[in-house]
Each structure stands twice: as C-alpha cells, then as structure tokens.
Amino acid sequence: MTLLKPQTFPILGAHFLLFHGFLCSFLQLSYFHQKDGDLSAFPSLASSFHVQKNKKRNSREIVSVMAPQQSPRSRSTTGSVKTAMTMTEKILARASEKPQLSPGDNVWVNVDILMTHDVCGPGSFAIFKKEFGEKAKVWDRDKIVVIPDHYIFTNDKRANRNVDTLREYCIEQNIKYFYDIKDLGNFKANPDYKGVCHVALAQEGHCRPGEVLLGTDSHTCTAGAFGQFATGIGITDAGFVLGTGKSLLKVPPTLRFVMDGEMPNYLLAKDLILQIIGEISVSGATYKSMEFVGSTVESLTVGFDCFTVLTEKMEERMTLCNMVIEAGGKNGVIPPDSTTHKYLEDKTSLPYEPVYSDAKARFLSEYRFDVSNLEPLVAKPHSPDKRALARECKDVKIDRVYIGSCTGGKTEDFLAAAKVFHASGKKVKVPTFLVPATQKVWMDIYSLPVPGCGGKTCSQIFEEAGCDTPASPSCSACMGGPRDTYARMNEPQVCVSTTNRNFPGRMGHKEGQVYLASPYTAAASALRGYVTDPREFLQ
C-alpha cells in the first residue's frame, strides 16, 4: 500500500497528518481483527478496551469495541477549570482561537503583522509565488510591512537588485506599507524610506499589545517591548504567511526576569541584558519566552526629565527585548502599561487588547536582580555571553567605536552618548562612527537639545568631540555587508560597539574583535582609546 506524503500537499499538511493518524488507528484495528483480537502485545490498550467475540469458535469477527464500565460521575459544581497562563500563552491562545494553551502545544495562529526586508523579502515573495501561483494575491496587503534597511547605501549591484525586486513585488501586490528608497545618494530625498526595520516598526505604529508580529529577521523580538508576541521566521514560513495569514507555532515555556532597585545613572538597558545573557548563556533561553518585569523595567529611562521621556522608556524596553535572541529566546515580552499606551496614542488608530500573565501562571524559572548593585558591562569577543565588567577590560586598546543598529542606534542611545561626550569636554581618540537607525532618529540628532547640555543638540556635541558625521540611517556595518558599507571592519581591528552580536566576521573582517557595550560605555571608550567604564565621566 502506497501512502501519500504530507509534502505532496504542503498547505494541507496538518490536515493530512490528522487523517494519517485516523488511518493508522483503523489499520491497527484491522490487525487485531486478523489476530484473534489478541491485545497482549499492547497491554495499555488491552486494559482500556473490552473486545466481545461471537460464540462461534471459527469466527474472527469483532462485533463491538467498547470502553470498560465506569461508575457514574456526579456533575461538576465548579464550572470549567482553566489553568493560569503567561502573557505569551494568552496571546497565542487568542491568535489560535483556543481557550487554553500550554507550553509544547502546536497551534496555527492568525498573524497580525508580517514584516520583511531587502535581505529576505525577495526570497519570501518568490516562495509565495511558487507555492500559491504566479497570479496569487497576498492574504492581506494592509498587514504586510516591507522595510528595506540592511544593504542599502552600497554600490553592490546584487544588493541594489534586492531592493528593486522588493519594489516590483510590492507594486504588483499593492502592498500598503512599503517604505521604499530610490535615491541612494541622498536618503532625505526619499520621504517613504525609514531605516532599520525594528525601530521603524515601532515609530510607524505597527507594534501593538496583544498581537502577533512575525518578521524575517531574528531581532523581530524587539517588538515584544510593546506587550506582543514577536519573533523571527524564515523565508519559507514567510511565504506561507503571505498566502494564508497563518503560521504553525509551538507554544514556548516562559522564563521570568524580575528586575528591581534604583537604576544607577551609569547603567542602561544594554547593561541589563548583557547581565542576563552572561547569567544564562547564549543557549539558556533556547525556544523559551523571556518575560521582563519589575520596578526597574517600568521606570527605564536614560535619566532625562524632558519631553522625550516616553520615547526613552519604550526604547530602553526595546533594547531589553531586542537581545533575547542572543540568549536563544523565542520571544521577549514586557507587560504594557500607561507608558506603552501613551507612546502609541499618536502612532496607531487601530484598537488593541493587552494581556497580562495570570498571578498563578507557571514559569519555567524565575531570575531576580537588584540592579542597584550592577556595574557597566561588556561582552568580550566572540560571544554575547562572555560577560565582563568594563573596568576589568581597561587595558584593552581599541581601534574604533560604533554607535548604531536596532539595539544601539535609537534616539535615546545617541542622547546617552552625547551626555558622556559633553560631560568629558574632550575629543575622541579613535574613529567614532554614528549610524542613526531611522530618518526620525537622524532628525532627532540634529534637532533635539540634549538636557543639561546648554541647549546643544547631539550633532553639535558629536562634532565638538570629533566624531564622524552621523551617517545615512540603515543597518550599516552591524551585519558586515558589502565591502563598501559605511564603517564596515575591513581590517582586523578592535571595536567597541552598541550592536548585538560579536561573532567572528559579524561586522566585516573575520579576525576583527568586537566588544558589545552600552552607548555610555562606547562613548567613554572612544574618549580614552581603551575599553572604559563610563563612571569615569559620569560621576
């Protein structure tokens, strides 16, 4: 007997497997029919079923299969029983239209937003067309967000072609949220262009509590700062979502991180997440949700009392969630609060419904930190979990500093760096590259006065400190890219960076050494030419 394989019908794979299960049960029953109904080889099954035979000795017919007799059960007086759930479990339960989910459950979820960019977008659309047909239409053009950001300002023809290919697909499918760029010589000439996808998603109002956001980038988990389930997927899954709006996900167990205590003025969220990754390792949260709570998380800011405080709070939360993938996490999530809602007021008009972990929700593990006792950290080459105190690395001579990326290229990151430069009154001793994440961040650098700095903007302070002129907003050298990418490490140099990964070759040269650090530590290191604890300038 030849059985059809699930891959013959990829879209109906789950239904096939269900049918296959019923078919196997039927075949097992037929086997018992042929073997005198002998269940001795299956003791558990034998104890669960009673097989009645007809009295004729030569007959092998099974006339009935029934469950053993049981004593009558009284009616429940407590109603339906529900197990307490975590935030992630609740979001996935709602998205899968299930009343209850537990870690390990596999469910089809309805996707609220699918994001893709220039690196993975062309492949995602190609798979969609291959599997659904050349003339197929995406499931919902309003729920697909396409953001070119990785390899943009380069003369590499293949990189340029990726953006052109995205444009062709988006025009064909009439994608509403395609943030295009055509003039590579002047990003300001492209009003639709945004920059780094994870920061742009928040700024453009695509992040909402309680929703499911999937993206073809591992740092899609950044959006968990808004109280939603956000995670990265591959282009095959993305192609399927483009056609159906659904994805098959396994519910992850949740690790809870409780951070309390007064945040010292020399620490940032980057120090907190480096502390956590150093504690649990780069595999410590593999396929687990990481939930961040506590008074410190609720009050995270760069420490400025100005009109940008709401933005700063959300951006620091984004930094926390951004790097859960560096611990192997499936997603990171922070309970939404008044700060979240106020941030979203002028960014989205769509309704959303936040969820929160139940008081009796089950967490796989819980970690507690008193942040008032923490010190500035770095992650030494070549892994994000090689945690070290910045002051312990004071003899490490560096060649450059890089401030940028979805992790460390937000408005608050540049405000923090400017604070250190201004406090020192000195010039940098190594090349210091500044790459704003988005057009909005770039404009903030040139327009927002840095509190406590006499009305000076970040750009003015950076110029006085001798930094490079802020570059065009993009991912730039965070992921290396073509050789002509701005600030790419083309030599085996030592760099202090506000990015998220420091594996060999990550920022270019495979022999380069990258020390991951906060904007405070990066700026302080630029001023000395060595890895430097920012307390040298902030206290």
Short mmCIF file of C-alpha atoms in Angstrom, two decimals, residues 47-480:
data_model
loop_
_atom_site.label_atom_id
_atom_site.label_comp_id
_atom_site.label_asym_id
_atom_site.label_seq_id
_atom_site.Cartn_x
_atom_site.Cartn_y
_atom_site.Cartn_z
CA SER A 47 -6.69 -2.63 29.70
CA SER A 48 -8.62 0.17 28.06
CA PHE A 49 -10.90 -1.82 25.79
CA HIS A 50 -13.10 -4.90 26.10
CA VAL A 51 -13.39 -6.99 22.95
CA GLN A 52 -16.55 -9.07 22.59
CA LYS A 53 -16.44 -12.09 20.26
CA ASN A 54 -19.21 -14.08 18.81
CA LYS A 55 -19.52 -17.54 20.41
CA LYS A 56 -18.69 -19.45 17.25
CA ARG A 57 -15.20 -20.93 17.55
CA ASN A 58 -14.21 -20.32 13.93
CA SER A 59 -15.39 -16.74 13.80
CA ARG A 60 -12.85 -13.95 13.93
CA GLU A 61 -15.32 -11.11 13.62
CA ILE A 62 -15.22 -8.31 16.16
CA VAL A 63 -18.80 -7.30 16.75
CA SER A 64 -18.18 -4.41 19.13
CA VAL A 65 -15.47 -2.37 20.73
CA MET A 66 -16.45 -0.54 23.87
CA ALA A 67 -14.92 1.12 26.88
CA PRO A 68 -14.99 -0.69 30.23
CA GLN A 69 -17.80 0.12 32.60
CA GLN A 70 -17.25 3.09 34.86
CA SER A 71 -19.07 4.34 37.89
CA PRO A 72 -21.34 7.31 37.13
CA ARG A 73 -19.76 10.72 37.68
CA SER A 74 -21.53 13.49 39.50
CA ARG A 75 -21.99 16.79 37.70
CA SER A 76 -19.29 19.37 38.30
CA THR A 77 -20.27 22.15 40.67
CA THR A 78 -17.29 24.41 39.93
CA GLY A 79 -17.74 25.05 36.21
CA SER A 80 -14.97 24.78 33.66
CA VAL A 81 -11.45 24.64 35.05
CA LYS A 82 -8.84 26.86 33.43
CA THR A 83 -5.13 26.81 34.05
CA ALA A 84 -3.46 30.15 34.62
CA MET A 85 -1.46 31.34 31.61
CA THR A 86 1.52 33.59 30.90
CA MET A 87 1.38 36.59 28.57
CA THR A 88 2.85 34.64 25.68
CA GLU A 89 0.45 31.73 26.19
CA LYS A 90 -2.52 34.11 26.29
CA ILE A 91 -1.50 35.93 23.11
CA LEU A 92 -1.05 32.68 21.21
CA ALA A 93 -4.30 31.28 22.62
CA ARG A 94 -6.20 34.29 21.32
CA ALA A 95 -4.42 34.17 17.96
CA SER A 96 -5.22 30.46 17.57
CA GLU A 97 -8.80 30.87 18.83
CA LYS A 98 -8.15 28.42 21.65
CA PRO A 99 -9.45 28.87 25.21
CA GLN A 100 -6.36 27.34 26.73
CA LEU A 101 -2.75 26.65 25.73
CA SER A 102 0.24 25.11 27.48
CA PRO A 103 3.96 25.03 26.64
CA GLY A 104 4.63 22.46 23.93
CA ASP A 105 1.26 22.83 22.21
CA ASN A 106 1.46 23.25 18.44
CA VAL A 107 -1.15 25.63 17.05
CA TRP A 108 -2.00 27.53 13.90
CA VAL A 109 -2.05 31.22 14.74
CA ASN A 110 -3.54 34.14 12.88
CA VAL A 111 -0.79 36.67 12.13
CA ASP A 112 -1.49 40.36 12.72
CA ILE A 113 1.63 41.75 11.02
CA LEU A 114 4.25 40.18 8.75
CA MET A 115 7.45 42.19 8.25
CA THR A 116 10.20 41.53 5.74
CA HIS A 117 13.20 43.46 4.40
CA ASP A 118 15.62 43.61 1.49
CA VAL A 119 17.66 40.56 2.53
CA CYS A 120 14.79 38.09 2.99
CA GLY A 121 11.89 39.76 1.20
CA PRO A 122 12.70 38.66 -2.36
CA GLY A 123 13.02 35.03 -1.27
CA SER A 124 9.81 35.18 0.74
CA PHE A 125 7.80 36.53 -2.19
CA ALA A 126 9.43 34.02 -4.56
CA ILE A 127 8.34 31.09 -2.37
CA PHE A 128 4.85 32.59 -2.09
CA LYS A 129 4.52 32.73 -5.88
CA LYS A 130 5.97 29.24 -6.32
CA GLU A 131 3.56 27.64 -3.86
CA PHE A 132 0.42 29.72 -4.42
CA GLY A 133 0.77 30.57 -8.10
CA GLU A 134 2.22 33.36 -10.22
CA LYS A 135 -1.05 35.27 -10.12
CA ALA A 136 -1.85 34.67 -6.45
CA LYS A 137 -2.61 37.61 -4.18
CA VAL A 138 -1.33 38.01 -0.63
CA TRP A 139 -3.77 37.34 2.19
CA ASP A 140 -3.98 40.98 3.35
CA ARG A 141 -1.97 43.82 1.82
CA ASP A 142 -2.60 46.02 4.87
CA LYS A 143 -0.92 43.57 7.25
CA ILE A 144 2.36 43.22 5.36
CA VAL A 145 5.17 45.68 6.14
CA VAL A 146 8.19 45.80 3.82
CA ILE A 147 11.21 47.79 5.00
CA PRO A 148 14.48 47.97 3.03
CA ASP A 149 17.24 48.56 5.58
CA HIS A 150 20.18 46.14 5.51
CA TYR A 151 22.32 46.61 2.41
CA ILE A 152 21.13 49.98 1.14
CA PHE A 153 23.90 52.55 0.72
CA THR A 154 26.26 50.44 -1.36
CA ASN A 155 27.34 50.10 -4.97
CA ASP A 156 26.95 46.34 -4.81
CA LYS A 157 24.68 45.50 -7.74
CA ARG A 158 23.21 42.39 -6.14
CA ALA A 159 22.29 44.30 -3.00
CA ASN A 160 20.70 47.04 -5.11
CA ARG A 161 18.81 44.43 -7.10
CA ASN A 162 17.23 43.09 -3.91
CA VAL A 163 15.58 46.45 -3.28
CA ASP A 164 14.44 46.64 -6.92
CA THR A 165 12.95 43.16 -6.64
CA LEU A 166 11.09 44.14 -3.47
CA ARG A 167 9.68 47.16 -5.23
CA GLU A 168 8.39 45.03 -8.12
CA TYR A 169 6.63 42.62 -5.77
CA CYS A 170 5.12 45.39 -3.65
CA ILE A 171 3.78 47.24 -6.69
CA GLU A 172 2.34 44.01 -8.08
CA GLN A 173 0.66 43.15 -4.77
CA ASN A 174 -0.28 46.76 -3.96
CA ILE A 175 1.40 46.49 -0.54
CA LYS A 176 0.27 49.45 1.54
CA TYR A 177 3.27 49.70 3.85
CA PHE A 178 6.30 49.58 1.59
CA TYR A 179 8.93 52.05 2.80
CA ASP A 180 10.78 52.47 -0.48
CA ILE A 181 14.09 54.10 -1.30
CA LYS A 182 15.12 55.03 -4.84
CA ASP A 183 17.73 57.78 -4.46
CA LEU A 184 20.66 56.08 -2.74
CA GLY A 185 22.75 59.22 -2.93
CA ASN A 186 20.52 61.23 -0.58
CA PHE A 187 18.28 59.37 1.82
CA LYS A 188 16.42 62.59 2.66
CA ALA A 189 15.11 62.66 -0.91
CA ASN A 190 13.10 59.52 -0.11
CA PRO A 191 10.21 60.53 2.15
CA ASP A 192 8.95 56.94 2.41
CA TYR A 193 12.30 55.48 3.45
CA LYS A 194 12.59 54.78 7.16
CA GLY A 195 15.70 52.77 8.04
CA VAL A 196 16.20 49.87 10.46
CA CYS A 197 13.05 47.76 10.41
CA HIS A 198 12.73 47.02 14.14
CA VAL A 199 12.85 50.68 15.11
CA ALA A 200 10.70 51.77 12.17
CA LEU A 201 8.00 49.22 13.08
CA ALA A 202 7.56 50.96 16.43
CA GLN A 203 7.79 54.50 15.09
CA GLU A 204 5.23 53.83 12.37
CA GLY A 205 2.67 52.27 14.72
CA HIS A 206 2.91 48.63 13.65
CA CYS A 207 3.59 47.38 17.19
CA ARG A 208 0.51 46.85 19.34
CA PRO A 209 -0.10 44.98 22.63
CA GLY A 210 -1.68 41.55 22.41
CA GLU A 211 -0.90 40.99 18.74
CA VAL A 212 1.28 38.53 16.82
CA LEU A 213 4.06 40.09 14.75
CA LEU A 214 6.33 37.87 12.68
CA GLY A 215 9.33 39.05 10.71
CA THR A 216 12.06 37.58 8.54
CA ASP A 217 14.74 38.79 10.92
CA SER A 218 15.90 37.29 14.20
CA HIS A 219 15.65 40.62 16.03
CA THR A 220 11.93 40.91 15.36
CA CYS A 221 11.67 40.03 19.05
CA THR A 222 12.35 43.75 19.70
CA ALA A 223 8.63 44.44 19.35
CA GLY A 224 7.90 42.39 22.47
CA ALA A 225 8.57 45.62 24.35
CA PHE A 226 5.01 46.58 23.41
CA GLY A 227 3.45 43.53 25.05
CA GLN A 228 3.01 41.49 21.89
CA PHE A 229 4.32 38.16 20.64
CA ALA A 230 7.06 38.99 18.16
CA THR A 231 9.59 36.57 16.72
CA GLY A 232 11.68 35.89 13.65
CA ILE A 233 10.80 33.33 10.98
CA GLY A 234 12.46 32.01 7.82
CA ILE A 235 11.51 32.80 4.25
CA THR A 236 9.63 29.50 3.78
CA ASP A 237 7.34 30.29 6.71
CA ALA A 238 7.05 33.88 5.49
CA GLY A 239 6.00 32.68 2.04
CA PHE A 240 3.24 30.62 3.67
CA VAL A 241 2.11 33.57 5.81
CA LEU A 242 1.97 35.79 2.72
CA GLY A 243 -0.57 33.40 1.22
CA THR A 244 -2.61 32.42 4.26
CA GLY A 245 -2.01 34.84 7.13
CA LYS A 246 -1.30 31.86 9.36
CA SER A 247 1.72 30.16 10.88
CA LEU A 248 2.24 26.96 12.85
CA LEU A 249 3.93 27.75 16.17
CA LYS A 250 4.87 25.74 19.24
CA VAL A 251 3.97 27.45 22.49
CA PRO A 252 7.20 28.20 24.40
CA PRO A 253 7.62 27.93 28.17
CA THR A 254 8.41 31.24 29.88
CA LEU A 255 11.41 32.39 31.86
CA ARG A 256 10.65 35.36 34.11
CA PHE A 257 13.19 38.05 34.89
CA VAL A 258 12.34 40.33 37.80
CA MET A 259 14.46 43.47 37.99
CA ASP A 260 14.06 45.81 40.92
CA GLY A 261 16.10 48.51 42.57
CA GLU A 262 17.11 52.03 41.63
CA MET A 263 18.89 52.19 38.29
CA PRO A 264 22.33 53.84 38.69
CA ASN A 265 22.93 56.82 36.40
CA TYR A 266 25.79 54.98 34.67
CA LEU A 267 23.75 51.94 33.57
CA LEU A 268 21.48 51.43 30.58
CA ALA A 269 19.21 48.61 29.43
CA LYS A 270 22.11 47.22 27.39
CA ASP A 271 23.95 46.50 30.64
CA LEU A 272 20.90 44.68 31.99
CA ILE A 273 20.50 42.38 29.01
CA LEU A 274 24.24 41.65 28.91
CA GLN A 275 23.98 40.73 32.60
CA ILE A 276 21.13 38.34 31.86
CA ILE A 277 22.80 36.72 28.85
CA GLY A 278 26.00 36.35 30.83
CA GLU A 279 23.98 34.68 33.57
CA ILE A 280 22.08 32.13 31.46
CA SER A 281 24.39 31.85 28.38
CA VAL A 282 23.61 32.14 24.67
CA SER A 283 21.61 28.91 24.85
CA GLY A 284 19.97 29.45 28.22
CA ALA A 285 16.62 30.54 26.77
CA THR A 286 16.52 28.31 23.69
CA TYR A 287 12.93 28.28 22.39
CA LYS A 288 11.67 29.97 25.51
CA SER A 289 9.83 33.20 26.12
CA MET A 290 11.64 35.77 28.26
CA GLU A 291 9.28 37.98 30.27
CA PHE A 292 10.72 41.12 31.89
CA VAL A 293 9.00 42.68 34.91
CA GLY A 294 9.83 44.72 37.99
CA SER A 295 10.08 48.33 39.09
CA THR A 296 13.30 48.85 37.12
CA VAL A 297 11.70 47.76 33.86
CA GLU A 298 8.71 50.01 34.46
CA SER A 299 10.88 53.09 35.01
CA LEU A 300 13.68 52.53 32.47
CA THR A 301 14.96 55.84 31.03
CA VAL A 302 18.25 57.47 30.12
CA GLY A 303 17.65 59.73 33.11
CA PHE A 304 16.48 62.86 31.28
CA ASP A 305 13.49 64.84 32.50
CA CYS A 306 12.27 66.14 29.16
CA PHE A 307 9.53 65.64 26.61
CA THR A 308 11.33 62.63 25.16
CA VAL A 309 10.92 60.55 28.33
CA LEU A 310 8.10 58.38 26.92
CA THR A 311 10.20 57.60 23.85
CA GLU A 312 13.20 56.83 26.02
CA LYS A 313 11.28 54.45 28.25
CA MET A 314 9.96 52.48 25.30
CA GLU A 315 13.31 52.46 23.52
CA GLU A 316 15.11 51.13 26.59
CA ARG A 317 12.49 48.38 26.82
CA MET A 318 13.10 47.65 23.15
CA THR A 319 16.80 47.18 23.92
CA LEU A 320 15.94 44.54 26.52
CA CYS A 321 13.68 42.56 24.19
CA ASN A 322 15.96 43.06 21.18
CA MET A 323 18.68 40.76 22.50
CA VAL A 324 16.63 37.85 23.81
CA ILE A 325 17.56 36.07 20.59
CA GLU A 326 21.20 36.26 21.71
CA ALA A 327 20.17 34.01 24.60
CA GLY A 328 18.35 31.67 22.22
CA GLY A 329 14.94 33.05 23.19
CA LYS A 330 11.86 32.58 21.03
CA ASN A 331 10.48 35.94 22.08
CA GLY A 332 10.81 38.63 24.72
CA VAL A 333 7.86 40.41 26.25
CA ILE A 334 7.15 43.26 28.67
CA PRO A 335 3.70 43.93 30.18
CA PRO A 336 2.17 47.04 28.58
CA ASP A 337 1.35 49.96 30.84
CA SER A 338 0.46 53.66 30.67
CA THR A 339 3.87 54.39 29.10
CA THR A 340 3.10 51.93 26.30
CA HIS A 341 -0.36 53.33 25.68
CA LYS A 342 0.80 56.96 25.63
CA TYR A 343 3.60 56.13 23.22
CA LEU A 344 1.07 54.57 20.83
CA GLU A 345 -1.51 57.37 21.05
CA ASP A 346 -0.25 59.27 18.01
CA LYS A 347 1.08 56.22 16.16
CA THR A 348 -1.88 53.92 15.62
CA SER A 349 -5.64 54.28 15.48
CA LEU A 350 -6.27 50.55 15.41
CA PRO A 351 -7.80 49.02 18.54
CA TYR A 352 -5.75 46.57 20.57
CA GLU A 353 -6.31 44.50 23.67
CA PRO A 354 -3.37 43.99 26.06
CA VAL A 355 -2.95 40.81 28.07
CA TYR A 356 -1.02 40.06 31.24
CA SER A 357 0.31 36.95 32.93
CA ASP A 358 -2.04 35.48 35.50
CA ALA A 359 -0.99 35.66 39.13
CA LYS A 360 -0.70 31.88 39.25
CA ALA A 361 0.89 31.46 35.82
CA ARG A 362 3.60 28.82 35.67
CA PHE A 363 7.10 29.96 34.77
CA LEU A 364 9.85 27.53 33.92
CA SER A 365 12.30 29.58 36.01
CA GLU A 366 12.42 32.96 37.67
CA TYR A 367 15.51 35.15 37.96
CA ARG A 368 15.75 38.16 40.26
CA PHE A 369 18.19 41.05 40.02
CA ASP A 370 18.84 44.06 42.22
CA VAL A 371 20.08 46.44 39.54
CA SER A 372 21.38 48.93 42.08
CA ASN A 373 24.30 46.54 42.61
CA LEU A 374 25.21 46.10 38.94
CA GLU A 375 28.16 47.69 37.14
CA PRO A 376 28.75 48.67 33.48
CA LEU A 377 29.41 45.58 31.38
CA VAL A 378 30.83 44.50 28.06
CA ALA A 379 30.60 41.21 26.15
CA LYS A 380 34.08 40.21 25.03
CA PRO A 381 34.82 38.58 21.66
CA HIS A 382 33.45 36.35 20.30
CA SER A 383 30.13 35.73 22.04
CA PRO A 384 27.39 37.86 23.66
CA ASP A 385 27.59 35.78 26.84
CA LYS A 386 31.27 36.48 27.51
CA ARG A 387 30.29 38.99 30.15
CA ALA A 388 32.93 41.13 31.83
CA LEU A 389 33.00 44.30 33.89
CA ALA A 390 34.04 47.26 31.77
CA ARG A 391 36.56 48.28 34.42
CA GLU A 392 38.22 44.86 34.17
CA CYS A 393 38.95 45.49 30.49
CA LYS A 394 40.55 48.92 30.94
CA ASP A 395 43.82 47.72 29.38
CA VAL A 396 42.17 46.63 26.12
CA LYS A 397 43.30 49.08 23.46
CA ILE A 398 40.71 49.71 20.76
CA ASP A 399 40.81 50.99 17.19
CA ARG A 400 37.27 52.29 16.74
CA VAL A 401 33.83 52.79 18.25
CA TYR A 402 30.50 52.13 16.54
CA ILE A 403 27.19 53.54 17.80
CA GLY A 404 24.20 52.30 15.82
CA SER A 405 21.89 49.35 14.93
CA CYS A 406 18.44 48.27 16.12
CA THR A 407 19.99 47.69 19.54
CA GLY A 408 22.03 50.87 19.98
CA GLY A 409 21.07 53.33 17.25
CA LYS A 410 17.85 54.77 18.67
CA THR A 411 17.30 58.35 19.81
CA GLU A 412 17.94 57.52 23.46
CA ASP A 413 21.20 55.81 22.56
CA PHE A 414 22.57 58.96 20.93
CA LEU A 415 21.31 61.14 23.77
CA ALA A 416 23.20 58.87 26.18
CA ALA A 417 26.41 59.02 24.15
CA ALA A 418 26.14 62.81 23.86
CA LYS A 419 25.73 63.05 27.63
CA VAL A 420 29.11 61.33 28.13
CA PHE A 421 30.90 63.37 25.46
CA HIS A 422 29.58 66.63 26.89
CA ALA A 423 30.46 65.67 30.47
CA SER A 424 34.05 64.94 29.46
CA GLY A 425 34.66 68.07 27.41
CA LYS A 426 37.27 66.06 25.49
CA LYS A 427 37.74 64.76 21.97
CA VAL A 428 37.62 61.13 20.95
CA LYS A 429 40.91 59.30 20.46
CA VAL A 430 39.67 56.74 17.92
CA PRO A 431 37.36 56.96 14.91
CA THR A 432 33.79 57.04 16.22
CA PHE A 433 31.07 56.07 13.76
CA LEU A 434 27.47 57.16 14.31
CA VAL A 435 24.67 55.43 12.40
CA PRO A 436 21.09 56.50 13.25
CA ALA A 437 18.58 53.67 12.99
CA THR A 438 15.93 55.68 11.12
CA GLN A 439 15.26 59.01 9.44
CA LYS A 440 13.42 60.12 12.57
CA VAL A 441 16.43 59.32 14.75
CA TRP A 442 18.66 61.21 12.32
CA MET A 443 16.39 64.26 12.62
CA ASP A 444 16.36 63.96 16.42
CA ILE A 445 20.16 64.04 16.45
CA TYR A 446 20.08 67.40 14.67
CA SER A 447 17.06 68.93 16.39
CA LEU A 448 16.60 67.68 19.97
CA PRO A 449 18.52 69.61 22.62
CA VAL A 450 20.35 67.29 25.00
CA PRO A 451 19.05 68.03 28.52
CA GLY A 452 21.64 69.61 30.78
CA CYS A 453 23.94 70.49 27.88
CA GLY A 454 23.16 74.19 27.43
CA GLY A 455 20.70 73.69 24.60
CA LYS A 456 23.17 71.85 22.39
CA THR A 457 21.95 69.09 20.12
CA CYS A 458 23.55 65.69 19.77
CA SER A 459 25.04 66.67 16.42
CA GLN A 460 26.74 69.71 17.91
CA ILE A 461 28.19 67.70 20.77
CA PHE A 462 29.36 64.95 18.42
CA GLU A 463 31.08 67.48 16.19
CA GLU A 464 32.85 69.10 19.15
CA ALA A 465 34.00 65.66 20.31
CA GLY A 466 35.49 64.87 16.90
CA CYS A 467 33.11 62.05 15.95
CA ASP A 468 32.29 61.18 12.35
CA THR A 469 29.27 62.95 10.88
CA PRO A 470 26.11 60.90 11.50
CA ALA A 471 25.64 58.58 8.53
CA SER A 472 22.59 57.67 6.47
CA PRO A 473 20.14 55.60 8.54
CA SER A 474 20.41 51.86 7.95
CA CYS A 475 21.76 48.65 9.47
CA SER A 476 25.14 49.63 8.01
CA ALA A 477 28.08 47.67 9.48
CA CYS A 478 26.14 45.79 12.16
CA MET A 479 25.99 42.77 9.85
CA GLY A 480 29.10 43.50 7.83
#
